């Protein structure tokens, strides 16, 4: 909203200094500061409200040290993240930008699913919360929306260089003219010719295979959103883990969106230029500020938990950001902690079922899953576990950023 106001003041009334709002860097910095202020100042009021409403966490007895002390801690703290993200976004971004619209829809969509899940757990006294099948339906629904918009919307394009031969003085010269096209091209990290067109997967179907590329693209989007949101949900198990690692990953994605949406930087780095994608940097700044501000209350010992309201929202946003900037294949590196947590659960459950069927007794690979609980069982304090996971997340983010040049 403020963006349009200052645009009007700059172009119509020629107010000095109003043009600064045209710069993504300025609006991103402002969004970061504003979201930090909202999450830290008003976060306390939200926590007090949640406590008064007796929105307390019900802790299952898992035999973990310090577990019983967490009973009754307010949950649904993801509301702090959502509010502190959306207010700066609504004030400072171009609201007609298709990427911003998608991210706002993702935030509200996944936030609603998580909120319903937390509501059932707390007020309906059902520890299982929203049934898994309904969560999956919600994630698939969002994947259908995001995938369809990214594939069919005319505003979602990439800029490619096309060679057009021209004749001048009997000599054939080649000029490179930038062309914005609809494309299902994505980036493959650590490779020289680092682009993959999803449409090529069905090239064998005939000459018009590109018309049916959505049959490949949309299911891939659904899978990524479901996988990352569930991974973030599993990571939210100890104080500060999910919020801290997510902030690091999102910050790295902010660098990708900024350079991919900048003609000069994308040309210098020889990466795909995605028109209008730079606006996502403002959203990311607000989101990072909200996550860091939430950590003020969520760090050990936590005075609030994010609940599924926060964790599902975080995972959905990260997935949509990565897909939008064509860096989804980098997620196994950038969000390796999410995937390690998910993989530990899959391996634990699968191995337990296999050994029970074969030997009559279920056996385990880890002392407990997800992975962070394994280290708790080994006697590590949760603050040490979180700090070390943050360090790993920083290393993974650096490796991911290095892929801009290392091929």
mmCIF file of C-alpha atoms in Angstrom:
data_model
loop_
_atom_site.group_PDB
_atom_site.id
_atom_site.type_symbol
_atom_site.label_atom_id
_atom_site.label_comp_id
_atom_site.label_asym_id
_atom_site.label_seq_id
_atom_site.Cartn_x
_atom_site.Cartn_y
_atom_site.Cartn_z
ATOM 1 C CA UNK A 1 0.000 0.000 0.000
ATOM 2 C CA UNK A 2 2.739 2.448 0.952
ATOM 3 C CA UNK A 3 4.557 1.523 -2.251
ATOM 4 C CA UNK A 4 1.676 2.857 -4.365
ATOM 5 C CA UNK A 5 1.314 5.945 -2.190
ATOM 6 C CA UNK A 6 4.975 6.889 -2.550
ATOM 7 C CA UNK A 7 4.886 6.034 -6.253
ATOM 8 C CA UNK A 8 2.040 8.525 -6.632
ATOM 9 C CA UNK A 9 3.895 11.151 -4.583
ATOM 10 C CA UNK A 10 7.028 10.668 -6.682
ATOM 11 C CA UNK A 11 5.490 10.675 -10.154
ATOM 12 C CA UNK A 12 2.554 13.020 -9.685
ATOM 13 C CA UNK A 13 3.612 15.484 -6.985
ATOM 14 C CA UNK A 14 7.383 15.136 -7.351
ATOM 15 C CA UNK A 15 7.903 14.878 -3.569
ATOM 16 C CA UNK A 16 11.649 14.735 -2.766
ATOM 17 C CA UNK A 17 12.775 11.352 -1.482
ATOM 18 C CA UNK A 18 9.573 9.532 -2.433
ATOM 19 C CA UNK A 19 11.376 7.701 -5.245
ATOM 20 C CA UNK A 20 13.426 5.720 -2.752
ATOM 21 C CA UNK A 21 10.466 3.327 -2.439
ATOM 22 C CA UNK A 22 11.161 2.165 -5.976
ATOM 23 C CA UNK A 23 14.290 0.384 -4.729
ATOM 24 C CA UNK A 24 13.870 -3.208 -3.629
ATOM 25 C CA UNK A 25 16.868 -2.920 -1.293
ATOM 26 C CA UNK A 26 15.281 -0.021 0.628
ATOM 27 C CA UNK A 27 11.903 -1.699 0.952
ATOM 28 C CA UNK A 28 13.557 -4.975 1.976
ATOM 29 C CA UNK A 29 15.489 -3.265 4.766
ATOM 30 C CA UNK A 30 12.322 -1.491 5.917
ATOM 31 C CA UNK A 31 10.371 -4.762 5.845
ATOM 32 C CA UNK A 32 13.031 -6.481 7.958
ATOM 33 C CA UNK A 33 12.993 -3.734 10.589
ATOM 34 C CA UNK A 34 9.191 -3.530 10.672
ATOM 35 C CA UNK A 35 8.687 -7.294 10.984
ATOM 36 C CA UNK A 36 11.295 -7.478 13.746
ATOM 37 C CA UNK A 37 9.498 -4.743 15.669
ATOM 38 C CA UNK A 38 6.094 -6.367 15.227
ATOM 39 C CA UNK A 39 7.276 -9.850 16.241
ATOM 40 C CA UNK A 40 9.238 -8.693 19.283
ATOM 41 C CA UNK A 41 6.981 -5.909 20.592
ATOM 42 C CA UNK A 42 3.563 -7.314 19.768
ATOM 43 C CA UNK A 43 4.719 -10.924 20.048
ATOM 44 C CA UNK A 44 4.585 -10.606 23.819
ATOM 45 C CA UNK A 45 0.977 -9.410 23.638
ATOM 46 C CA UNK A 46 0.051 -12.383 21.437
ATOM 47 C CA UNK A 47 1.743 -14.785 23.854
ATOM 48 C CA UNK A 48 -0.153 -13.233 26.769
ATOM 49 C CA UNK A 49 -3.396 -13.603 24.833
ATOM 50 C CA UNK A 50 -2.642 -17.254 24.050
ATOM 51 C CA UNK A 51 -1.809 -17.908 27.698
ATOM 52 C CA UNK A 52 -5.065 -16.297 28.834
ATOM 53 C CA UNK A 53 -6.945 -18.483 26.377
ATOM 54 C CA UNK A 54 -5.175 -21.505 27.904
ATOM 55 C CA UNK A 55 -3.671 -22.413 24.547
ATOM 56 C CA UNK A 56 -1.050 -24.606 26.199
ATOM 57 C CA UNK A 57 1.038 -27.396 24.723
ATOM 58 C CA UNK A 58 0.137 -30.925 25.764
ATOM 59 C CA UNK A 59 3.429 -32.804 26.004
ATOM 60 C CA UNK A 60 3.527 -36.544 25.441
ATOM 61 C CA UNK A 61 5.742 -38.511 27.784
ATOM 62 C CA UNK A 62 8.765 -39.532 25.693
ATOM 63 C CA UNK A 63 11.328 -39.837 28.452
ATOM 64 C CA UNK A 64 13.266 -36.747 27.374
ATOM 65 C CA UNK A 65 15.070 -34.507 29.834
ATOM 66 C CA UNK A 66 13.232 -31.275 30.641
ATOM 67 C CA UNK A 67 10.141 -32.408 28.800
ATOM 68 C CA UNK A 68 7.673 -32.086 31.663
ATOM 69 C CA UNK A 69 8.631 -28.431 32.255
ATOM 70 C CA UNK A 70 7.329 -27.539 28.802
ATOM 71 C CA UNK A 71 3.774 -28.654 29.541
ATOM 72 C CA UNK A 72 1.390 -25.720 29.391
ATOM 73 C CA UNK A 73 3.696 -23.492 27.307
ATOM 74 C CA UNK A 74 1.524 -21.491 24.871
ATOM 75 C CA UNK A 75 1.478 -22.851 21.323
ATOM 76 C CA UNK A 76 0.041 -21.468 18.071
ATOM 77 C CA UNK A 77 2.941 -18.974 18.173
ATOM 78 C CA UNK A 78 3.088 -19.305 14.404
ATOM 79 C CA UNK A 79 0.499 -16.524 14.443
ATOM 80 C CA UNK A 80 3.323 -14.168 15.425
ATOM 81 C CA UNK A 81 5.314 -15.199 12.349
ATOM 82 C CA UNK A 82 2.316 -14.880 10.024
ATOM 83 C CA UNK A 83 1.203 -11.461 11.320
ATOM 84 C CA UNK A 84 4.737 -10.040 11.442
ATOM 85 C CA UNK A 85 5.301 -11.201 7.846
ATOM 86 C CA UNK A 86 2.041 -10.134 6.235
ATOM 87 C CA UNK A 87 1.796 -6.597 7.632
ATOM 88 C CA UNK A 88 5.128 -5.398 6.106
ATOM 89 C CA UNK A 89 4.343 -7.296 2.907
ATOM 90 C CA UNK A 90 0.959 -5.597 2.522
ATOM 91 C CA UNK A 91 2.521 -2.215 3.224
ATOM 92 C CA UNK A 92 5.745 -2.390 1.222
ATOM 93 C CA UNK A 93 5.384 -4.727 -1.765
ATOM 94 C CA UNK A 94 3.793 -4.451 -5.182
ATOM 95 C CA UNK A 95 0.590 -6.275 -4.386
ATOM 96 C CA UNK A 96 -0.173 -6.927 -8.062
ATOM 97 C CA UNK A 97 3.030 -8.956 -8.426
ATOM 98 C CA UNK A 98 2.057 -12.575 -9.106
ATOM 99 C CA UNK A 99 4.858 -13.964 -6.949
ATOM 100 C CA UNK A 100 3.782 -11.864 -3.962
ATOM 101 C CA UNK A 101 0.168 -12.967 -4.456
ATOM 102 C CA UNK A 102 1.277 -16.620 -4.469
ATOM 103 C CA UNK A 103 3.338 -16.176 -1.302
ATOM 104 C CA UNK A 104 0.497 -14.435 0.535
ATOM 105 C CA UNK A 105 -1.909 -17.202 -0.506
ATOM 106 C CA UNK A 106 0.637 -19.807 0.633
ATOM 107 C CA UNK A 107 1.040 -18.110 4.024
ATOM 108 C CA UNK A 108 -2.698 -17.931 4.652
ATOM 109 C CA UNK A 109 -3.420 -21.389 3.217
ATOM 110 C CA UNK A 110 -0.795 -23.301 5.190
ATOM 111 C CA UNK A 111 -1.367 -21.134 8.251
ATOM 112 C CA UNK A 112 -5.047 -22.094 8.208
ATOM 113 C CA UNK A 113 -4.275 -25.808 7.952
ATOM 114 C CA UNK A 114 -1.812 -25.560 10.840
ATOM 115 C CA UNK A 115 -4.223 -23.454 12.897
ATOM 116 C CA UNK A 116 -7.019 -26.024 12.485
ATOM 117 C CA UNK A 117 -4.603 -28.790 13.484
ATOM 118 C CA UNK A 118 -3.510 -26.910 16.627
ATOM 119 C CA UNK A 119 -7.105 -25.968 17.458
ATOM 120 C CA UNK A 120 -8.215 -29.620 17.389
ATOM 121 C CA UNK A 121 -5.278 -30.650 19.576
ATOM 122 C CA UNK A 122 -5.887 -27.969 22.185
ATOM 123 C CA UNK A 123 -9.599 -27.289 22.343
ATOM 124 C CA UNK A 124 -10.916 -30.669 21.202
ATOM 125 C CA UNK A 125 -8.341 -32.469 23.369
ATOM 126 C CA UNK A 126 -7.387 -34.714 20.442
ATOM 127 C CA UNK A 127 -3.619 -35.248 20.508
ATOM 128 C CA UNK A 128 -3.663 -36.466 16.898
ATOM 129 C CA UNK A 129 -4.973 -33.130 15.683
ATOM 130 C CA UNK A 130 -6.161 -32.809 12.096
ATOM 131 C CA UNK A 131 -6.162 -36.205 10.405
ATOM 132 C CA UNK A 132 -3.139 -36.773 8.203
ATOM 133 C CA UNK A 133 -5.231 -37.306 5.100
ATOM 134 C CA UNK A 134 -6.745 -33.812 5.434
ATOM 135 C CA UNK A 135 -3.298 -32.271 5.878
ATOM 136 C CA UNK A 136 -2.154 -33.974 2.710
ATOM 137 C CA UNK A 137 -5.279 -32.801 0.850
ATOM 138 C CA UNK A 138 -4.479 -29.260 1.969
ATOM 139 C CA UNK A 139 -0.870 -29.516 0.811
ATOM 140 C CA UNK A 140 -1.902 -31.048 -2.496
ATOM 141 C CA UNK A 141 -4.503 -28.305 -2.958
ATOM 142 C CA UNK A 142 -1.884 -25.618 -2.464
ATOM 143 C CA UNK A 143 0.446 -27.474 -4.845
ATOM 144 C CA UNK A 144 -2.262 -27.485 -7.510
ATOM 145 C CA UNK A 145 -2.804 -23.744 -7.113
ATOM 146 C CA UNK A 146 0.890 -22.846 -7.124
ATOM 147 C CA UNK A 147 1.778 -25.240 -9.933
ATOM 148 C CA UNK A 148 -1.109 -24.095 -12.128
ATOM 149 C CA UNK A 149 -0.363 -20.396 -11.611
ATOM 150 C CA UNK A 150 3.360 -20.779 -12.259
ATOM 151 C CA UNK A 151 2.671 -22.791 -15.393
ATOM 152 C CA UNK A 152 -0.278 -20.949 -16.933
ATOM 153 C CA UNK A 153 -0.057 -17.349 -15.690
ATOM 154 C CA UNK A 154 1.315 -15.038 -18.421
ATOM 155 C CA UNK A 155 3.266 -13.002 -15.872
ATOM 156 C CA UNK A 156 5.498 -15.926 -14.922
ATOM 157 C CA UNK A 157 8.292 -15.950 -17.485
ATOM 158 C CA UNK A 158 12.040 -16.348 -17.816
ATOM 159 C CA UNK A 159 14.294 -14.347 -20.099
ATOM 160 C CA UNK A 160 16.321 -16.286 -22.623
ATOM 161 C CA UNK A 161 18.771 -15.057 -25.219
ATOM 162 C CA UNK A 162 17.769 -15.913 -28.728
ATOM 163 C CA UNK A 163 20.178 -15.681 -31.617
ATOM 164 C CA UNK A 164 18.764 -13.911 -34.634
ATOM 165 C CA UNK A 165 20.967 -13.733 -37.753
ATOM 166 C CA UNK A 166 20.924 -10.433 -39.634
ATOM 167 C CA UNK A 167 22.700 -9.400 -42.852
ATOM 168 C CA UNK A 168 24.871 -6.292 -42.941
ATOM 169 C CA UNK A 169 27.321 -5.485 -45.775
ATOM 170 C CA UNK A 170 27.093 -9.032 -47.106
ATOM 171 C CA UNK A 171 28.297 -10.360 -43.726
ATOM 172 C CA UNK A 172 26.187 -12.456 -41.418
ATOM 173 C CA UNK A 173 26.246 -11.158 -37.880
ATOM 174 C CA UNK A 174 24.504 -12.591 -34.852
ATOM 175 C CA UNK A 175 22.678 -10.379 -32.391
ATOM 176 C CA UNK A 176 21.388 -11.597 -29.056
ATOM 177 C CA UNK A 177 17.975 -10.212 -28.193
ATOM 178 C CA UNK A 178 16.463 -10.883 -24.763
ATOM 179 C CA UNK A 179 13.153 -12.689 -25.040
ATOM 180 C CA UNK A 180 10.759 -13.372 -22.179
ATOM 181 C CA UNK A 181 9.086 -16.731 -22.583
ATOM 182 C CA UNK A 182 6.886 -19.179 -20.719
ATOM 183 C CA UNK A 183 9.108 -22.048 -19.691
ATOM 184 C CA UNK A 184 9.365 -25.050 -17.369
ATOM 185 C CA UNK A 185 13.136 -24.702 -17.206
ATOM 186 C CA UNK A 186 14.786 -25.070 -13.800
ATOM 187 C CA UNK A 187 18.337 -24.960 -12.457
ATOM 188 C CA UNK A 188 20.533 -27.973 -11.758
ATOM 189 C CA UNK A 189 23.175 -27.098 -9.133
ATOM 190 C CA UNK A 190 26.900 -27.843 -9.565
ATOM 191 C CA UNK A 191 26.645 -28.459 -13.322
ATOM 192 C CA UNK A 192 28.058 -26.442 -16.220
ATOM 193 C CA UNK A 193 25.025 -26.532 -18.487
ATOM 194 C CA UNK A 194 22.854 -26.096 -15.451
ATOM 195 C CA UNK A 195 19.342 -25.995 -16.847
ATOM 196 C CA UNK A 196 16.735 -28.720 -17.118
ATOM 197 C CA UNK A 197 13.427 -28.390 -18.909
ATOM 198 C CA UNK A 198 10.747 -30.523 -17.229
ATOM 199 C CA UNK A 199 8.965 -30.702 -20.592
ATOM 200 C CA UNK A 200 11.856 -32.809 -21.930
ATOM 201 C CA UNK A 201 10.720 -35.637 -19.660
ATOM 202 C CA UNK A 202 7.769 -36.287 -21.973
ATOM 203 C CA UNK A 203 9.567 -35.439 -25.213
ATOM 204 C CA UNK A 204 9.001 -39.019 -26.356
ATOM 205 C CA UNK A 205 5.233 -38.380 -26.640
ATOM 206 C CA UNK A 206 5.543 -36.384 -29.869
ATOM 207 C CA UNK A 207 6.171 -32.958 -31.360
ATOM 208 C CA UNK A 208 3.534 -31.220 -29.229
ATOM 209 C CA UNK A 209 4.985 -32.513 -25.955
ATOM 210 C CA UNK A 210 5.481 -28.977 -24.597
ATOM 211 C CA UNK A 211 1.719 -28.477 -24.523
ATOM 212 C CA UNK A 212 1.478 -31.272 -21.952
ATOM 213 C CA UNK A 213 4.410 -30.260 -19.766
ATOM 214 C CA UNK A 214 1.960 -29.320 -16.976
ATOM 215 C CA UNK A 215 1.365 -33.043 -16.425
ATOM 216 C CA UNK A 216 4.948 -33.231 -15.175
ATOM 217 C CA UNK A 217 5.421 -29.774 -13.694
ATOM 218 C CA UNK A 218 2.365 -29.586 -11.430
ATOM 219 C CA UNK A 219 2.892 -33.018 -9.738
ATOM 220 C CA UNK A 220 6.532 -32.029 -9.074
ATOM 221 C CA UNK A 221 5.348 -28.801 -7.427
ATOM 222 C CA UNK A 222 2.838 -30.750 -5.307
ATOM 223 C CA UNK A 223 5.537 -33.202 -4.188
ATOM 224 C CA UNK A 224 7.997 -30.455 -3.254
ATOM 225 C CA UNK A 225 5.468 -28.433 -1.248
ATOM 226 C CA UNK A 226 4.255 -31.532 0.598
ATOM 227 C CA UNK A 227 7.774 -32.783 1.334
ATOM 228 C CA UNK A 228 9.210 -29.468 2.549
ATOM 229 C CA UNK A 229 6.204 -28.508 4.683
ATOM 230 C CA UNK A 230 6.213 -31.912 6.377
ATOM 231 C CA UNK A 231 9.981 -31.671 6.850
ATOM 232 C CA UNK A 232 9.628 -28.307 8.584
ATOM 233 C CA UNK A 233 6.841 -29.740 10.727
ATOM 234 C CA UNK A 234 9.050 -32.621 11.903
ATOM 235 C CA UNK A 235 11.963 -30.271 12.607
ATOM 236 C CA UNK A 236 9.853 -28.257 15.037
ATOM 237 C CA UNK A 237 10.604 -30.395 18.081
ATOM 238 C CA UNK A 238 12.928 -28.435 20.356
ATOM 239 C CA UNK A 239 13.248 -24.764 21.236
ATOM 240 C CA UNK A 240 14.513 -22.570 18.404
ATOM 241 C CA UNK A 241 15.388 -25.360 15.976
ATOM 242 C CA UNK A 242 12.821 -24.874 13.209
ATOM 243 C CA UNK A 243 12.755 -21.072 13.381
ATOM 244 C CA UNK A 244 16.550 -20.706 13.403
ATOM 245 C CA UNK A 245 17.360 -23.143 10.615
ATOM 246 C CA UNK A 246 14.494 -21.784 8.507
ATOM 247 C CA UNK A 247 15.697 -18.186 8.880
ATOM 248 C CA UNK A 248 19.122 -19.219 7.571
ATOM 249 C CA UNK A 249 17.657 -21.089 4.587
ATOM 250 C CA UNK A 250 15.243 -18.283 3.730
ATOM 251 C CA UNK A 251 18.042 -15.716 3.890
ATOM 252 C CA UNK A 252 19.965 -17.731 1.279
ATOM 253 C CA UNK A 253 16.835 -17.856 -0.890
ATOM 254 C CA UNK A 254 16.653 -14.082 -0.557
ATOM 255 C CA UNK A 255 20.042 -13.810 -2.241
ATOM 256 C CA UNK A 256 18.807 -16.040 -5.072
ATOM 257 C CA UNK A 257 15.636 -14.007 -5.598
ATOM 258 C CA UNK A 258 17.562 -10.726 -5.601
ATOM 259 C CA UNK A 259 20.138 -11.789 -8.196
ATOM 260 C CA UNK A 260 17.612 -13.687 -10.332
ATOM 261 C CA UNK A 261 15.375 -10.628 -10.471
ATOM 262 C CA UNK A 262 18.214 -8.254 -11.362
ATOM 263 C CA UNK A 263 19.185 -8.034 -15.048
ATOM 264 C CA UNK A 264 22.780 -6.971 -14.402
ATOM 265 C CA UNK A 265 23.567 -9.463 -11.641
ATOM 266 C CA UNK A 266 21.916 -12.397 -13.404
ATOM 267 C CA UNK A 267 23.865 -11.581 -16.573
ATOM 268 C CA UNK A 268 27.148 -11.287 -14.655
ATOM 269 C CA UNK A 269 26.563 -14.587 -12.846
ATOM 270 C CA UNK A 270 25.249 -16.191 -16.045
ATOM 271 C CA UNK A 271 22.090 -17.392 -14.353
ATOM 272 C CA UNK A 272 18.469 -17.350 -15.403
ATOM 273 C CA UNK A 273 16.832 -13.911 -15.252
ATOM 274 C CA UNK A 274 13.280 -14.147 -13.940
ATOM 275 C CA UNK A 275 11.352 -10.894 -14.517
ATOM 276 C CA UNK A 276 9.510 -9.501 -11.476
ATOM 277 C CA UNK A 277 10.940 -12.157 -9.138
ATOM 278 C CA UNK A 278 13.086 -9.610 -7.305
ATOM 279 C CA UNK A 279 9.970 -8.390 -5.515
ATOM 280 C CA UNK A 280 10.040 -11.617 -3.484
ATOM 281 C CA UNK A 281 13.133 -10.223 -1.735
ATOM 282 C CA UNK A 282 10.882 -7.814 0.183
ATOM 283 C CA UNK A 283 8.652 -10.710 1.280
ATOM 284 C CA UNK A 284 11.704 -12.718 2.314
ATOM 285 C CA UNK A 285 13.082 -9.823 4.379
ATOM 286 C CA UNK A 286 9.784 -9.552 6.250
ATOM 287 C CA UNK A 287 9.710 -13.324 6.744
ATOM 288 C CA UNK A 288 13.288 -13.467 8.054
ATOM 289 C CA UNK A 289 12.556 -10.587 10.434
ATOM 290 C CA UNK A 290 9.461 -12.409 11.701
ATOM 291 C CA UNK A 291 11.423 -15.632 12.271
ATOM 292 C CA UNK A 292 14.241 -13.862 14.116
ATOM 293 C CA UNK A 293 11.754 -11.901 16.211
ATOM 294 C CA UNK A 294 9.925 -15.128 17.035
ATOM 295 C CA UNK A 295 13.235 -16.610 18.201
ATOM 296 C CA UNK A 296 13.309 -13.915 20.892
ATOM 297 C CA UNK A 297 10.564 -15.896 22.619
ATOM 298 C CA UNK A 298 11.160 -19.358 21.187
ATOM 299 C CA UNK A 299 14.835 -19.745 22.126
ATOM 300 C CA UNK A 300 15.580 -21.974 25.110
ATOM 301 C CA UNK A 301 13.733 -21.954 27.427
ATOM 302 C CA UNK A 302 10.828 -21.216 25.085
ATOM 303 C CA UNK A 303 7.930 -19.084 26.277
ATOM 304 C CA UNK A 304 5.934 -19.973 23.168
ATOM 305 C CA UNK A 305 5.885 -22.755 20.555
ATOM 306 C CA UNK A 306 5.056 -22.127 16.915
ATOM 307 C CA UNK A 307 2.844 -25.204 16.589
ATOM 308 C CA UNK A 308 1.720 -26.509 13.225
ATOM 309 C CA UNK A 309 0.407 -22.995 12.567
ATOM 310 C CA UNK A 310 4.019 -21.917 12.153
ATOM 311 C CA UNK A 311 5.870 -25.021 10.992
ATOM 312 C CA UNK A 312 3.568 -25.900 8.087
ATOM 313 C CA UNK A 313 3.550 -22.253 7.004
ATOM 314 C CA UNK A 314 7.351 -22.062 7.076
ATOM 315 C CA UNK A 315 7.737 -25.210 4.968
ATOM 316 C CA UNK A 316 5.149 -24.090 2.432
ATOM 317 C CA UNK A 317 6.746 -20.661 1.995
ATOM 318 C CA UNK A 318 10.260 -22.095 1.562
ATOM 319 C CA UNK A 319 9.005 -24.556 -1.058
ATOM 320 C CA UNK A 320 7.131 -21.901 -3.058
ATOM 321 C CA UNK A 321 10.109 -19.523 -2.914
ATOM 322 C CA UNK A 322 12.497 -22.177 -4.224
ATOM 323 C CA UNK A 323 10.140 -23.242 -7.016
ATOM 324 C CA UNK A 324 9.413 -19.644 -8.052
ATOM 325 C CA UNK A 325 13.098 -18.770 -8.354
ATOM 326 C CA UNK A 326 13.827 -22.073 -10.167
ATOM 327 C CA UNK A 327 16.086 -23.410 -7.399
ATOM 328 C CA UNK A 328 13.960 -26.309 -6.156
ATOM 329 C CA UNK A 329 16.674 -28.840 -7.014
ATOM 330 C CA UNK A 330 18.890 -27.093 -4.492
ATOM 331 C CA UNK A 331 16.462 -27.817 -1.645
ATOM 332 C CA UNK A 332 18.097 -31.155 -0.666
ATOM 333 C CA UNK A 333 21.224 -29.126 0.092
ATOM 334 C CA UNK A 334 19.741 -25.888 1.380
ATOM 335 C CA UNK A 335 17.121 -27.641 3.528
ATOM 336 C CA UNK A 336 19.137 -30.782 4.241
ATOM 337 C CA UNK A 337 18.196 -30.574 7.931
ATOM 338 C CA UNK A 338 14.493 -30.824 7.036
ATOM 339 C CA UNK A 339 15.195 -33.815 4.838
ATOM 340 C CA UNK A 340 17.437 -35.468 7.438
ATOM 341 C CA UNK A 341 14.654 -35.149 10.000
ATOM 342 C CA UNK A 342 12.101 -36.605 7.570
ATOM 343 C CA UNK A 343 14.438 -39.369 6.450
ATOM 344 C CA UNK A 344 15.151 -40.389 10.046
ATOM 345 C CA UNK A 345 11.424 -40.873 10.642
ATOM 346 C CA UNK A 346 10.936 -42.816 7.400
ATOM 347 C CA UNK A 347 13.898 -45.089 8.103
ATOM 348 C CA UNK A 348 12.899 -45.629 11.722
ATOM 349 C CA UNK A 349 9.312 -46.560 10.942
ATOM 350 C CA UNK A 350 10.202 -48.698 7.902
ATOM 351 C CA UNK A 351 12.947 -50.606 9.722
ATOM 352 C CA UNK A 352 10.759 -51.151 12.764
ATOM 353 C CA UNK A 353 7.945 -52.615 10.638
ATOM 354 C CA UNK A 354 10.364 -54.748 8.623
ATOM 355 C CA UNK A 355 12.113 -56.242 11.653
ATOM 356 C CA UNK A 356 8.835 -56.838 13.453
ATOM 357 C CA UNK A 357 7.497 -58.745 10.470
ATOM 358 C CA UNK A 358 10.695 -60.732 9.973
ATOM 359 C CA UNK A 359 11.899 -61.314 13.529
ATOM 360 C CA UNK A 360 8.713 -60.833 15.509
ATOM 361 C CA UNK A 361 10.251 -57.897 17.322
ATOM 362 C CA UNK A 362 10.553 -54.330 16.087
ATOM 363 C CA UNK A 363 14.055 -52.854 16.081
ATOM 364 C CA UNK A 364 15.220 -49.274 15.730
ATOM 365 C CA UNK A 365 18.012 -47.502 13.882
ATOM 366 C CA UNK A 366 17.907 -44.370 16.048
ATOM 367 C CA UNK A 367 17.306 -44.077 19.769
ATOM 368 C CA UNK A 368 14.331 -41.928 18.815
ATOM 369 C CA UNK A 369 13.143 -40.085 15.738
ATOM 370 C CA UNK A 370 13.069 -37.387 14.426
ATOM 371 C CA UNK A 371 16.830 -36.982 14.435
ATOM 372 C CA UNK A 372 17.045 -34.219 17.067
ATOM 373 C CA UNK A 373 15.392 -36.516 19.623
ATOM 374 C CA UNK A 374 18.093 -39.102 18.926
ATOM 375 C CA UNK A 375 20.721 -36.650 20.140
ATOM 376 C CA UNK A 376 18.585 -35.755 23.143
ATOM 377 C CA UNK A 377 18.471 -39.435 24.063
ATOM 378 C CA UNK A 378 22.264 -39.534 23.792
ATOM 379 C CA UNK A 379 22.440 -36.905 26.520
ATOM 380 C CA UNK A 380 23.061 -33.702 24.551
ATOM 381 C CA UNK A 381 21.355 -30.604 25.913
ATOM 382 C CA UNK A 382 18.820 -29.211 23.476
ATOM 383 C CA UNK A 383 20.607 -25.835 23.326
ATOM 384 C CA UNK A 384 23.754 -27.584 22.103
ATOM 385 C CA UNK A 385 21.773 -29.572 19.544
ATOM 386 C CA UNK A 386 20.062 -26.438 18.216
ATOM 387 C CA UNK A 387 23.303 -24.457 18.020
ATOM 388 C CA UNK A 388 25.056 -27.224 16.099
ATOM 389 C CA UNK A 389 22.116 -27.616 13.733
ATOM 390 C CA UNK A 390 22.272 -23.855 13.105
ATOM 391 C CA UNK A 391 25.976 -24.145 12.293
ATOM 392 C CA UNK A 392 25.228 -26.948 9.830
ATOM 393 C CA UNK A 393 22.436 -24.843 8.302
ATOM 394 C CA UNK A 394 24.854 -21.931 7.811
ATOM 395 C CA UNK A 395 27.363 -24.213 6.075
ATOM 396 C CA UNK A 396 24.611 -25.590 3.826
ATOM 397 C CA UNK A 397 23.455 -22.073 2.974
ATOM 398 C CA UNK A 398 27.005 -21.061 2.018
ATOM 399 C CA UNK A 399 27.386 -24.145 -0.173
ATOM 400 C CA UNK A 400 24.064 -23.314 -1.831
ATOM 401 C CA UNK A 401 25.077 -19.718 -2.530
ATOM 402 C CA UNK A 402 28.408 -20.878 -3.964
ATOM 403 C CA UNK A 403 26.481 -22.727 -6.687
ATOM 404 C CA UNK A 404 25.870 -19.349 -8.320
ATOM 405 C CA UNK A 405 29.440 -19.530 -9.620
ATOM 406 C CA UNK A 406 30.721 -23.048 -8.897
ATOM 407 C CA UNK A 407 29.694 -25.333 -11.753
#
